[in-house]
Amino acid sequence: MKKFKMCIIFICICAMIFGLAGCVQRPDDDSEIPERTVLGFSQLGYESEWRTALSNDIRRAAARAGVQLMFDNARQQQFNQLRAIRSFILKGADVIAFTPIVEDGWDNILEEARMAGIPVIIVDRKIETENEELFTAFIGSDFHSQGVKAGEFMVERFAYVEGPIRVAEISGMPNSSPAIGRAAGLREALAEHPNFDIVISVSGDFMRSKGREVMETILREMPDIDILFAHNDDMALGAIEALEEHGIIPGEDIIIVSVDAQRSGLEALQQGKINCLIECSPHIGDKLMTLVFNIVNGEPFDRYTYTETRVFIHMDNEQDDET
Ligand code: GYE
């Protein structure tokens, strides 16, 4: 009996040793810990509901995929992003991803990543670069087409109005790709409709507080506008606060179009305070993780991945999904 017990204990100890050998590195052999892929992610800031949704989406997707995430928030400063990316390089991340706050000024850091052999994925916003080979892939939205869709809604909505139809624009952060793309797309869509006139365009930096502030300026300088195009929901919501304080009914006295279609924007659409929302999806975390794995494992991947953009229109308290 004693022998039998000893035998069981011996078998258990062996099982433990061999079981653990698969996942613990031991000094006397070269069995490896199965390594987790490390992704360094530099988020540009937390200026909007959209940005928070993107950060949450990426955190959740990384956890689901078992990716080890090094997350840094640059609090709206490009130099903080550069610093974060450099630290990811030094820490030997497998892949680096970042949301470029502005289009320019990335070539040197991308060159540093290339020299270290670390692939870089551009997320959400685009960059201007001398050498497109400096980054491995892009995943985000088509901002130009969002501006075009905003313009197309305006043209349809004012189809029988002779004009002039006066449009005010609250644009996003200067030199950022969504601000550049949305502004250009809007102008392209209105180009063949001379009855539309973009009478004022001011930046609200994608922030609700600034949207409100800038709307005050617009009301002072150009009180007689028909349409407000805000480059994101947060600025539209700030502008709506200012309009209501002035006794102007948003969605009726002034037609409001904005981009993102996040929760507060959708609520305002339902209430008829926003007339049209152009969707910009922040739910790209899972696609990003797939991209990371494909790159790390040398599998084929799409160099450019774009999210879908739907159009939501307020119609007598009904929400219409047009696509
Ligand atoms: O529309 C805005 C945010 O880059 C697409 O940035 C993003 C934009 C988004 O702050 O809300």
CSV table of C-alpha atoms and ligand atoms in Angstrom, one decimal:
chain,number,residue,atom,x,y,z
A,1,MET,CA,0.0,0.0,0.0
A,2,LYS,CA,2.8,2.3,1.0
A,3,LYS,CA,4.6,1.5,-2.3
A,4,PHE,CA,1.4,2.2,-4.2
A,5,LYS,CA,1.0,5.7,-2.6
A,6,MET,CA,4.6,6.6,-3.3
A,7,CYS,CA,4.0,5.6,-6.9
A,8,ILE,CA,1.0,7.8,-7.2
A,9,ILE,CA,2.9,10.8,-5.7
A,10,PHE,CA,5.8,10.2,-8.1
A,11,ILE,CA,3.4,10.1,-11.1
A,12,CYS,CA,1.7,13.3,-9.9
A,13,ILE,CA,5.1,15.1,-9.5
A,14,CYS,CA,6.1,14.0,-13.0
A,15,ALA,CA,2.8,15.2,-14.5
A,16,MET,CA,3.3,18.6,-12.8
A,17,ILE,CA,6.8,18.9,-14.1
A,18,PHE,CA,6.0,17.9,-17.7
A,19,GLY,CA,2.7,19.9,-17.6
A,20,LEU,CA,4.5,23.1,-16.5
A,21,ALA,CA,7.4,22.5,-18.9
A,22,GLY,CA,5.2,23.7,-21.7
A,23,CYS,CA,4.7,27.1,-20.4
A,24,VAL,CA,7.6,28.0,-18.0
A,25,GLN,CA,11.1,28.7,-19.1
A,26,ARG,CA,13.6,26.6,-17.1
A,27,PRO,CA,17.2,27.6,-16.8
A,28,ASP,CA,18.4,24.1,-17.7
A,29,ASP,CA,16.6,23.6,-21.0
A,30,ASP,CA,15.5,25.8,-23.8
A,31,SER,CA,11.7,25.3,-23.6
A,32,GLU,CA,10.1,28.7,-24.2
A,33,ILE,CA,7.2,30.6,-22.7
A,34,PRO,CA,4.6,30.9,-25.5
A,35,GLU,CA,5.0,34.6,-26.1
A,36,ARG,CA,2.2,37.1,-26.4
A,37,THR,CA,2.3,39.5,-29.3
A,38,VAL,CA,3.1,43.0,-28.0
A,39,LEU,CA,1.3,46.0,-29.6
A,40,GLY,CA,2.3,49.5,-28.7
A,41,PHE,CA,-0.6,51.9,-29.3
A,42,SER,CA,-0.3,55.7,-29.2
A,43,GLN,CA,-3.8,57.3,-28.9
A,44,LEU,CA,-3.8,61.0,-29.8
A,45,GLY,CA,-6.0,62.2,-26.9
A,46,TYR,CA,-9.5,62.2,-25.5
A,47,GLU,CA,-11.2,65.1,-27.3
A,48,SER,CA,-14.4,63.4,-28.2
A,49,GLU,CA,-16.9,60.7,-27.5
A,50,TRP,CA,-15.7,59.0,-30.7
A,51,ARG,CA,-12.1,59.0,-29.4
A,52,THR,CA,-13.1,57.4,-26.1
A,53,ALA,CA,-15.1,54.7,-28.0
A,54,LEU,CA,-12.0,53.9,-30.1
A,55,SER,CA,-9.8,53.6,-27.1
A,56,ASN,CA,-12.3,51.3,-25.4
A,57,ASP,CA,-12.7,49.2,-28.5
A,58,ILE,CA,-9.0,48.7,-28.9
A,59,ARG,CA,-8.5,47.8,-25.3
A,60,ARG,CA,-11.3,45.2,-25.4
A,61,ALA,CA,-10.2,43.8,-28.7
A,62,ALA,CA,-6.6,43.4,-27.5
A,63,ALA,CA,-7.8,41.6,-24.4
A,64,ARG,CA,-10.0,39.3,-26.5
A,65,ALA,CA,-7.2,38.5,-28.8
A,66,GLY,CA,-4.7,37.9,-26.1
A,67,VAL,CA,-2.5,40.7,-27.4
A,68,GLN,CA,-0.4,42.5,-24.8
A,69,LEU,CA,-1.2,46.2,-25.2
A,70,MET,CA,1.1,49.1,-24.3
A,71,PHE,CA,-1.3,52.0,-24.4
A,72,ASP,CA,-0.3,55.7,-24.3
A,73,ASN,CA,-2.5,58.7,-24.5
A,74,ALA,CA,-0.8,61.8,-26.0
A,75,ARG,CA,-3.3,64.3,-24.6
A,76,GLN,CA,-3.6,66.2,-27.9
A,77,GLN,CA,0.2,66.8,-28.4
A,78,GLN,CA,2.1,65.4,-31.4
A,79,PHE,CA,5.4,65.4,-29.4
A,80,ASN,CA,3.8,63.1,-26.8
A,81,GLN,CA,2.9,60.7,-29.6
A,82,LEU,CA,6.5,60.8,-30.9
A,83,ARG,CA,7.8,60.1,-27.4
A,84,ALA,CA,5.4,57.2,-27.0
A,85,ILE,CA,6.3,55.6,-30.3
A,86,ARG,CA,10.0,56.0,-29.5
A,87,SER,CA,9.5,54.2,-26.2
A,88,PHE,CA,7.6,51.4,-27.9
A,89,ILE,CA,10.6,51.0,-30.2
A,90,LEU,CA,13.0,50.9,-27.3
A,91,LYS,CA,10.8,48.4,-25.5
A,92,GLY,CA,10.9,46.1,-28.5
A,93,ALA,CA,7.1,46.0,-29.4
A,94,ASP,CA,6.2,43.5,-32.1
A,95,VAL,CA,4.0,46.0,-33.8
A,96,ILE,CA,3.3,49.7,-33.3
A,97,ALA,CA,0.0,51.4,-34.1
A,98,PHE,CA,-0.9,55.1,-33.7
A,99,THR,CA,-3.6,57.6,-34.5
A,100,PRO,CA,-1.7,60.6,-36.1
A,101,ILE,CA,-3.1,63.8,-34.6
A,102,VAL,CA,-2.0,65.8,-37.7
A,103,GLU,CA,-0.9,64.7,-41.2
A,104,ASP,CA,2.7,65.9,-41.2
A,105,GLY,CA,5.9,65.3,-39.2
A,106,TRP,CA,6.0,61.5,-38.9
A,107,ASP,CA,8.7,60.5,-41.4
A,108,ASN,CA,11.7,60.5,-38.9
A,109,ILE,CA,10.0,58.3,-36.2
A,110,LEU,CA,8.7,55.9,-38.9
A,111,GLU,CA,12.2,55.6,-40.2
A,112,GLU,CA,13.4,54.8,-36.6
A,113,ALA,CA,10.7,52.1,-36.4
A,114,ARG,CA,11.8,50.7,-39.8
A,115,MET,CA,15.4,50.6,-38.7
A,116,ALA,CA,14.4,48.6,-35.6
A,117,GLY,CA,12.4,46.3,-37.9
A,118,ILE,CA,9.0,47.1,-36.2
A,119,PRO,CA,6.0,47.3,-38.5
A,120,VAL,CA,3.8,50.3,-38.0
A,121,ILE,CA,0.0,50.5,-38.6
A,122,ILE,CA,-1.6,53.9,-39.1
A,123,VAL,CA,-5.0,53.9,-37.3
A,124,ASP,CA,-8.0,56.2,-37.9
A,125,ARG,CA,-6.2,59.3,-39.4
A,126,LYS,CA,-3.9,59.5,-42.4
A,127,ILE,CA,-0.5,60.9,-42.7
A,128,GLU,CA,1.4,62.8,-45.4
A,129,THR,CA,4.7,61.2,-46.1
A,130,GLU,CA,7.5,61.3,-48.6
A,131,ASN,CA,7.7,57.5,-48.6
A,132,GLU,CA,4.5,55.4,-48.3
A,133,GLU,CA,6.6,52.4,-47.6
A,134,LEU,CA,7.4,53.7,-44.1
A,135,PHE,CA,4.2,52.3,-42.8
A,136,THR,CA,2.9,48.8,-43.2
A,137,ALA,CA,-0.9,49.3,-43.2
A,138,PHE,CA,-3.7,51.7,-42.6
A,139,ILE,CA,-7.1,51.1,-41.0
A,140,GLY,CA,-9.7,53.8,-40.7
A,141,SER,CA,-12.4,55.7,-42.5
A,142,ASP,CA,-12.7,57.6,-45.8
A,143,PHE,CA,-13.1,61.2,-44.6
A,144,HIS,CA,-13.5,62.6,-48.1
A,145,SER,CA,-16.5,60.5,-48.8
A,146,GLN,CA,-18.0,61.5,-45.5
A,147,GLY,CA,-17.8,65.2,-46.6
A,148,VAL,CA,-19.3,64.3,-50.0
A,149,LYS,CA,-22.2,62.5,-48.3
A,150,ALA,CA,-22.9,65.5,-46.0
A,151,GLY,CA,-23.0,67.7,-49.2
A,152,GLU,CA,-25.3,65.3,-51.0
A,153,PHE,CA,-27.7,65.4,-48.1
A,154,MET,CA,-27.7,69.2,-48.2
A,155,VAL,CA,-28.3,69.2,-52.0
A,156,GLU,CA,-31.3,66.8,-51.6
A,157,ARG,CA,-32.8,68.6,-48.6
A,158,PHE,CA,-32.7,72.0,-50.4
A,159,ALA,CA,-33.5,70.6,-53.8
A,160,TYR,CA,-36.3,73.1,-54.5
A,161,VAL,CA,-34.7,76.1,-52.9
A,162,GLU,CA,-33.3,78.7,-55.2
A,163,GLY,CA,-30.8,80.1,-52.7
A,164,PRO,CA,-28.5,81.5,-51.8
A,165,ILE,CA,-28.3,78.7,-49.2
A,166,ARG,CA,-25.8,79.8,-46.6
A,167,VAL,CA,-23.6,77.1,-45.0
A,168,ALA,CA,-21.5,77.5,-41.9
A,169,GLU,CA,-18.8,75.0,-41.2
A,170,ILE,CA,-17.2,74.1,-37.9
A,171,SER,CA,-14.2,72.1,-38.9
A,172,GLY,CA,-12.0,69.7,-36.9
A,173,MET,CA,-8.4,70.2,-35.8
A,174,PRO,CA,-6.4,72.1,-38.5
A,175,ASN,CA,-4.0,69.8,-40.4
A,176,SER,CA,-5.7,66.7,-39.3
A,177,SER,CA,-6.8,64.3,-42.0
A,178,PRO,CA,-10.5,64.2,-41.0
A,179,ALA,CA,-10.7,68.0,-41.1
A,180,ILE,CA,-9.0,68.1,-44.5
A,181,GLY,CA,-11.0,65.3,-46.0
A,182,ARG,CA,-14.4,66.3,-44.8
A,183,ALA,CA,-13.9,69.9,-45.8
A,184,ALA,CA,-12.8,68.9,-49.3
A,185,GLY,CA,-15.6,66.3,-49.7
A,186,LEU,CA,-18.2,68.9,-48.8
A,187,ARG,CA,-16.8,71.4,-51.3
A,188,GLU,CA,-16.7,68.7,-54.0
A,189,ALA,CA,-20.3,67.8,-53.5
A,190,LEU,CA,-21.5,71.4,-53.6
A,191,ALA,CA,-19.2,72.5,-56.5
A,192,GLU,CA,-21.9,72.0,-59.1
A,193,HIS,CA,-24.6,73.7,-57.0
A,194,PRO,CA,-23.8,77.4,-57.1
A,195,ASN,CA,-26.9,78.2,-55.0
A,196,PHE,CA,-24.9,76.9,-52.0
A,197,ASP,CA,-22.4,79.2,-50.4
A,198,ILE,CA,-20.0,78.2,-47.6
A,199,VAL,CA,-20.0,81.6,-45.9
A,200,ILE,CA,-17.9,80.9,-42.8
A,201,SER,CA,-15.6,78.1,-41.7
A,202,VAL,CA,-14.0,78.0,-38.2
A,203,SER,CA,-12.1,75.3,-36.4
A,204,GLY,CA,-13.6,73.8,-33.2
A,205,ASP,CA,-10.8,71.3,-32.7
A,206,PHE,CA,-13.3,68.4,-32.5
A,207,MET,CA,-14.3,69.5,-29.0
A,208,ARG,CA,-17.7,70.2,-27.6
A,209,SER,CA,-16.6,73.2,-25.6
A,210,LYS,CA,-15.0,74.7,-28.7
A,211,GLY,CA,-18.0,73.9,-30.9
A,212,ARG,CA,-20.1,76.0,-28.5
A,213,GLU,CA,-17.6,78.9,-28.5
A,214,VAL,CA,-17.2,78.9,-32.2
A,215,MET,CA,-21.0,78.9,-32.7
A,216,GLU,CA,-21.1,82.1,-30.7
A,217,THR,CA,-18.6,83.6,-33.1
A,218,ILE,CA,-20.6,82.4,-36.2
A,219,LEU,CA,-23.8,83.9,-34.8
A,220,ARG,CA,-22.1,87.2,-34.3
A,221,GLU,CA,-20.4,87.3,-37.6
A,222,MET,CA,-22.8,85.5,-39.9
A,223,PRO,CA,-26.2,85.4,-38.1
A,224,ASP,CA,-28.1,84.5,-41.2
A,225,ILE,CA,-27.2,80.8,-42.0
A,226,ASP,CA,-29.3,78.0,-43.2
A,227,ILE,CA,-27.1,75.0,-42.6
A,228,LEU,CA,-24.5,74.1,-40.1
A,229,PHE,CA,-22.0,71.4,-41.0
A,230,ALA,CA,-19.9,70.3,-38.0
A,231,HIS,CA,-17.0,67.9,-38.5
A,232,ASN,CA,-18.1,65.8,-35.5
A,233,ASP,CA,-21.0,65.2,-33.1
A,234,ASP,CA,-19.3,66.8,-30.1
A,235,MET,CA,-18.9,70.2,-31.9
A,236,ALA,CA,-22.5,70.0,-33.2
A,237,LEU,CA,-23.7,69.4,-29.7
A,238,GLY,CA,-21.8,72.3,-28.4
A,239,ALA,CA,-23.1,74.5,-31.2
A,240,ILE,CA,-26.7,73.3,-30.4
A,241,GLU,CA,-26.3,74.5,-26.8
A,242,ALA,CA,-25.3,78.0,-28.1
A,243,LEU,CA,-28.1,78.1,-30.6
A,244,GLU,CA,-30.7,77.2,-28.0
A,245,GLU,CA,-29.4,79.9,-25.7
A,246,HIS,CA,-30.0,82.4,-28.5
A,247,GLY,CA,-33.6,81.1,-29.0
A,248,ILE,CA,-32.7,79.4,-32.3
A,249,ILE,CA,-34.3,76.0,-32.8
A,250,PRO,CA,-31.6,73.5,-34.0
A,251,GLY,CA,-32.9,71.2,-36.7
A,252,GLU,CA,-35.6,73.6,-37.7
A,253,ASP,CA,-34.3,77.2,-37.9
A,254,ILE,CA,-30.9,75.8,-38.9
A,255,ILE,CA,-30.4,72.4,-40.5
A,256,ILE,CA,-27.6,70.6,-38.8
A,257,VAL,CA,-25.4,67.9,-40.3
A,258,SER,CA,-22.5,66.2,-38.5
A,259,VAL,CA,-20.2,63.3,-38.6
A,260,ASP,CA,-19.5,60.3,-36.2
A,261,ALA,CA,-23.0,59.1,-35.2
A,262,GLN,CA,-22.0,58.3,-31.7
A,263,ARG,CA,-24.5,57.9,-28.9
A,264,SER,CA,-25.2,61.6,-28.0
A,265,GLY,CA,-25.3,62.4,-31.7
A,266,LEU,CA,-27.9,59.7,-32.3
A,267,GLU,CA,-29.9,61.0,-29.4
A,268,ALA,CA,-29.9,64.5,-30.9
A,269,LEU,CA,-30.9,63.1,-34.2
A,270,GLN,CA,-33.8,61.3,-32.6
A,271,GLN,CA,-34.9,64.5,-31.0
A,272,GLY,CA,-34.7,66.3,-34.4
A,273,LYS,CA,-31.9,68.6,-33.2
A,274,ILE,CA,-29.5,67.1,-35.7
A,275,ASN,CA,-31.0,66.5,-39.2
A,276,CYS,CA,-28.3,64.2,-40.7
A,277,LEU,CA,-25.5,62.1,-39.3
A,278,ILE,CA,-22.7,60.7,-41.3
A,279,GLU,CA,-21.4,57.6,-39.6
A,280,CYS,CA,-17.7,57.2,-38.8
A,281,SER,CA,-17.2,53.9,-37.0
A,282,PRO,CA,-14.7,53.7,-34.1
A,283,HIS,CA,-15.2,49.9,-33.9
A,284,ILE,CA,-12.0,48.9,-35.6
A,285,GLY,CA,-10.3,47.0,-32.7
A,286,ASP,CA,-11.0,43.5,-33.9
A,287,LYS,CA,-9.8,44.3,-37.4
A,288,LEU,CA,-6.7,45.9,-36.0
A,289,MET,CA,-5.8,42.7,-34.0
A,290,THR,CA,-6.3,40.5,-37.1
A,291,LEU,CA,-4.0,42.9,-39.0
A,292,VAL,CA,-1.4,42.7,-36.2
A,293,PHE,CA,-1.5,38.8,-36.3
A,294,ASN,CA,-1.3,38.6,-40.0
A,295,ILE,CA,1.7,41.0,-40.1
A,296,VAL,CA,3.5,39.2,-37.3
A,297,ASN,CA,2.9,35.8,-38.8
A,298,GLY,CA,3.8,36.8,-42.3
A,299,GLU,CA,0.3,36.1,-43.7
A,300,PRO,CA,-1.3,38.2,-46.4
A,301,PHE,CA,-3.2,41.3,-45.4
A,302,ASP,CA,-4.9,44.3,-47.0
A,303,ARG,CA,-2.7,47.4,-46.8
A,304,TYR,CA,-5.7,49.7,-46.6
A,305,THR,CA,-8.8,48.8,-44.7
A,306,TYR,CA,-11.8,51.2,-44.7
A,307,THR,CA,-14.8,51.2,-42.5
A,308,GLU,CA,-18.4,51.5,-43.8
A,309,THR,CA,-20.0,54.9,-43.7
A,310,ARG,CA,-23.8,55.0,-43.4
A,311,VAL,CA,-26.0,58.1,-43.4
A,312,PHE,CA,-28.8,58.6,-40.8
A,313,ILE,CA,-31.5,61.1,-41.5
A,314,HIS,CA,-34.1,62.5,-39.1
A,315,MET,CA,-37.5,62.2,-40.6
A,316,ASP,CA,-40.5,63.2,-38.4
A,317,ASN,CA,-39.2,61.4,-35.4
A,318,GLU,CA,-38.2,58.4,-37.4
A,319,GLN,CA,-34.7,57.4,-37.9
A,320,ASP,CA,-34.0,56.4,-41.5
A,321,ASP,CA,-31.0,54.3,-42.3
A,322,GLU,CA,-30.1,55.2,-45.9
A,323,THR,CA,-26.6,53.9,-46.4
B,1,GYE,O1,-14.6,62.2,-36.2
B,1,GYE,C1,-13.7,63.0,-34.1
B,1,GYE,C2,-12.5,62.8,-33.5
B,1,GYE,O2,-10.2,61.1,-36.4
B,1,GYE,C3,-12.2,60.2,-37.2
B,1,GYE,O3,-11.5,62.6,-34.5
B,1,GYE,C4,-11.6,60.8,-36.0
B,1,GYE,C5,-12.2,62.1,-35.6
B,1,GYE,C6,-13.7,62.0,-35.2
B,1,GYE,O4,-12.1,63.5,-32.5
B,1,GYE,O5,-14.8,62.9,-33.3
